[in-house]
Coordinates of C-alpha atoms in Angstrom, one line a residue:
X24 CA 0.0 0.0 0.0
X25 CA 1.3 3.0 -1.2
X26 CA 1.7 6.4 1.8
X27 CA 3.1 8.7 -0.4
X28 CA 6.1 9.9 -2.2
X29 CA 8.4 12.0 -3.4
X30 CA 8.3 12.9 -7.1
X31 CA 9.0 9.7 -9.4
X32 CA 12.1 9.0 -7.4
X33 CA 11.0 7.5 -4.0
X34 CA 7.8 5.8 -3.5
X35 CA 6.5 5.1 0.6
X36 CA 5.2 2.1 1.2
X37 CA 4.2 -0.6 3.6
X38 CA 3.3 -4.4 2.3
X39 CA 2.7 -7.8 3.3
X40 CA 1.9 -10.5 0.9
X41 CA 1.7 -14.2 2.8
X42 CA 1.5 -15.9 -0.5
X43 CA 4.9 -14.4 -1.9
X44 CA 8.1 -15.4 -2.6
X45 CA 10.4 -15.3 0.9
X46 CA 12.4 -12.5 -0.2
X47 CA 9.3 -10.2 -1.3
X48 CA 6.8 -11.0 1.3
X49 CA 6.9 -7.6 3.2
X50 CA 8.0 -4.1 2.3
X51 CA 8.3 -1.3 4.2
X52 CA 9.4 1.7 3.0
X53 CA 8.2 4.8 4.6
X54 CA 9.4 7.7 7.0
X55 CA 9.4 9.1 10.3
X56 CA 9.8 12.1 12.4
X57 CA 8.6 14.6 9.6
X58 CA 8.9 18.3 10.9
X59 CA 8.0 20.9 8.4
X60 CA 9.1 24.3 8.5
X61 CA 7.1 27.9 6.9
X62 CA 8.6 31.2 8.1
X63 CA 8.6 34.6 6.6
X64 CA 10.8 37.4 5.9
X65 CA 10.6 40.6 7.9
X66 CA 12.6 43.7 8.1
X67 CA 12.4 45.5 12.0
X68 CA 13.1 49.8 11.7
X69 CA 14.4 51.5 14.4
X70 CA 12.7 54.7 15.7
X71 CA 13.6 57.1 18.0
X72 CA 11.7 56.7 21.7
X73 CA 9.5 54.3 19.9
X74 CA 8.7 51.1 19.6
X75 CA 10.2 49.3 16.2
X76 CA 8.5 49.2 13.1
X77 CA 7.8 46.0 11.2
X78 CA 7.6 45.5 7.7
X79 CA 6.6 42.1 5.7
X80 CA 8.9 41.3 2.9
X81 CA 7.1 37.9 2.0
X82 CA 7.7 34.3 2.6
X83 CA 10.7 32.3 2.8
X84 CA 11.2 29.0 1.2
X85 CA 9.8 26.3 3.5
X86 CA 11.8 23.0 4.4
X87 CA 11.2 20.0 6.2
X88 CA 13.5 16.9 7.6
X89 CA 12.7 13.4 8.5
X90 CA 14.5 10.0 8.7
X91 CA 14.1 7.0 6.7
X92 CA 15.0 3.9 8.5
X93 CA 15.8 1.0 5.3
X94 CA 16.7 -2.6 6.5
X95 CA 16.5 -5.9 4.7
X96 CA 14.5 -7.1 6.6
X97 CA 11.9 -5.6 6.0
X98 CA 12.5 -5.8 2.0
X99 CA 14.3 -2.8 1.4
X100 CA 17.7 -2.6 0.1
X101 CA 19.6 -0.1 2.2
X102 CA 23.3 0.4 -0.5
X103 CA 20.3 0.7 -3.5
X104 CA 18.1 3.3 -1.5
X105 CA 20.9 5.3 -0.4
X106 CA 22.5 5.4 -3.8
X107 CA 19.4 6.5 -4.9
X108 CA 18.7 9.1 -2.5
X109 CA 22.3 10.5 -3.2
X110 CA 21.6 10.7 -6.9
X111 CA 18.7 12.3 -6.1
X112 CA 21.2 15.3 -4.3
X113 CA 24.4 15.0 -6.2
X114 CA 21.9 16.1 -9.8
X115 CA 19.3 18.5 -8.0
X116 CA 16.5 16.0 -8.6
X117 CA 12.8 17.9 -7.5
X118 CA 9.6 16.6 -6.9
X119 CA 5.9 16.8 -5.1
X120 CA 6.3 15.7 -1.7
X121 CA 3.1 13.8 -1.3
X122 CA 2.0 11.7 2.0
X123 CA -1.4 10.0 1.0
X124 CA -3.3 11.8 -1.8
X125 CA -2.3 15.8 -0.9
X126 CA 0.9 17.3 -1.4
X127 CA 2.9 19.0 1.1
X128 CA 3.2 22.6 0.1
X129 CA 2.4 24.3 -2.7
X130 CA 5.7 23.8 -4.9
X131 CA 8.5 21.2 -5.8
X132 CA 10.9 20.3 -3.4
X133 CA 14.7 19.5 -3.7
X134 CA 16.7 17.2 -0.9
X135 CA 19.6 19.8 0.0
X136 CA 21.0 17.7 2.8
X137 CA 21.3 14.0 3.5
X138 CA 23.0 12.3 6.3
X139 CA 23.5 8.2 6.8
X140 CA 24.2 6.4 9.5
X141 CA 25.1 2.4 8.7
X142 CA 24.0 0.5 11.7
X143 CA 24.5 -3.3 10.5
X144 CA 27.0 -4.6 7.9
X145 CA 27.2 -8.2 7.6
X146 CA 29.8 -10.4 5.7
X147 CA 31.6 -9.4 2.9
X148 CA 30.3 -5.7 3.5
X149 CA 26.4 -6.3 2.8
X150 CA 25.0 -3.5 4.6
X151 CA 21.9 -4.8 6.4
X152 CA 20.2 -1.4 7.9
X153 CA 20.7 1.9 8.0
X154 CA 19.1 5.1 9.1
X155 CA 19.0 8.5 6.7
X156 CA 18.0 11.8 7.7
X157 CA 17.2 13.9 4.8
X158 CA 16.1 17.9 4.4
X159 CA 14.4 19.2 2.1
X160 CA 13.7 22.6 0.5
X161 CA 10.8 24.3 -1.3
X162 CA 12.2 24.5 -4.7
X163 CA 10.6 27.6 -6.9

């Protein structure tokens, strides 16, 4: 079942299928710990025995973080997402951020920052799980 996703890069999802081959009988796929952020500009004036003055100069770009958690077990490849995920940075790839039908925002948003953190490696190097924490920006 699909929650969301991110562009045509990165789909979120959860699955169980009973009847399926042992290595494709679960998925999960998703994120956790979203915080979004909307702010605006705003310029303060000084005057003279006088409380400041306040002027709106419009809205910044908004940005949100959360971590993705990918481990084999359940059905996710970690070295494939994060490659992914890096190609995603390293060429400026943007996309809707989506969680269920509605995007988040208004515009496109580009992953500005990721940071991974490889928490099992078997044998022979096969990383097993890892957690990512990746930010995002409003991209207009």
């Amino acid at each position: 079942m699909a929650i969301g996703k991110f562009g045509k890069y990165l789909t979120f999802e959860v699955y169980m299928d009973p009847n399926g081959t042992p290595d494709k009988r679960v998925k999960c796929l998703t994120f956790a710990n979203l915080n979004r952020r909307v702010s605006n500009r705003i310029t303060k004036h000084e005057r003279i025995t006088r409380k400041q003055k306040v002027q709106f100069n419009g809205p910044n770009l908004s940005s949100m973080t959360f971590t993705m958690v990918f481990s084999a077990g359940l059905g996710v490849k970690p070295r494939e997402m994060i490659e992914r995920l890096e190609k995603c940075v390293r060429y400026g790839y943007t996309g809707y951020f989506i969680v269920g039908t509605k995007k988040i925002g208004k515009k496109k948003y580009l992953i500005t920052d990721m940071s991974e953190e490889w928490r099992c490696i078997m044998q022979n190097g096969k990383l097993v799980s890892a957690n990512v924490d990746i930010t995002m920006e409003e991209y207009v």
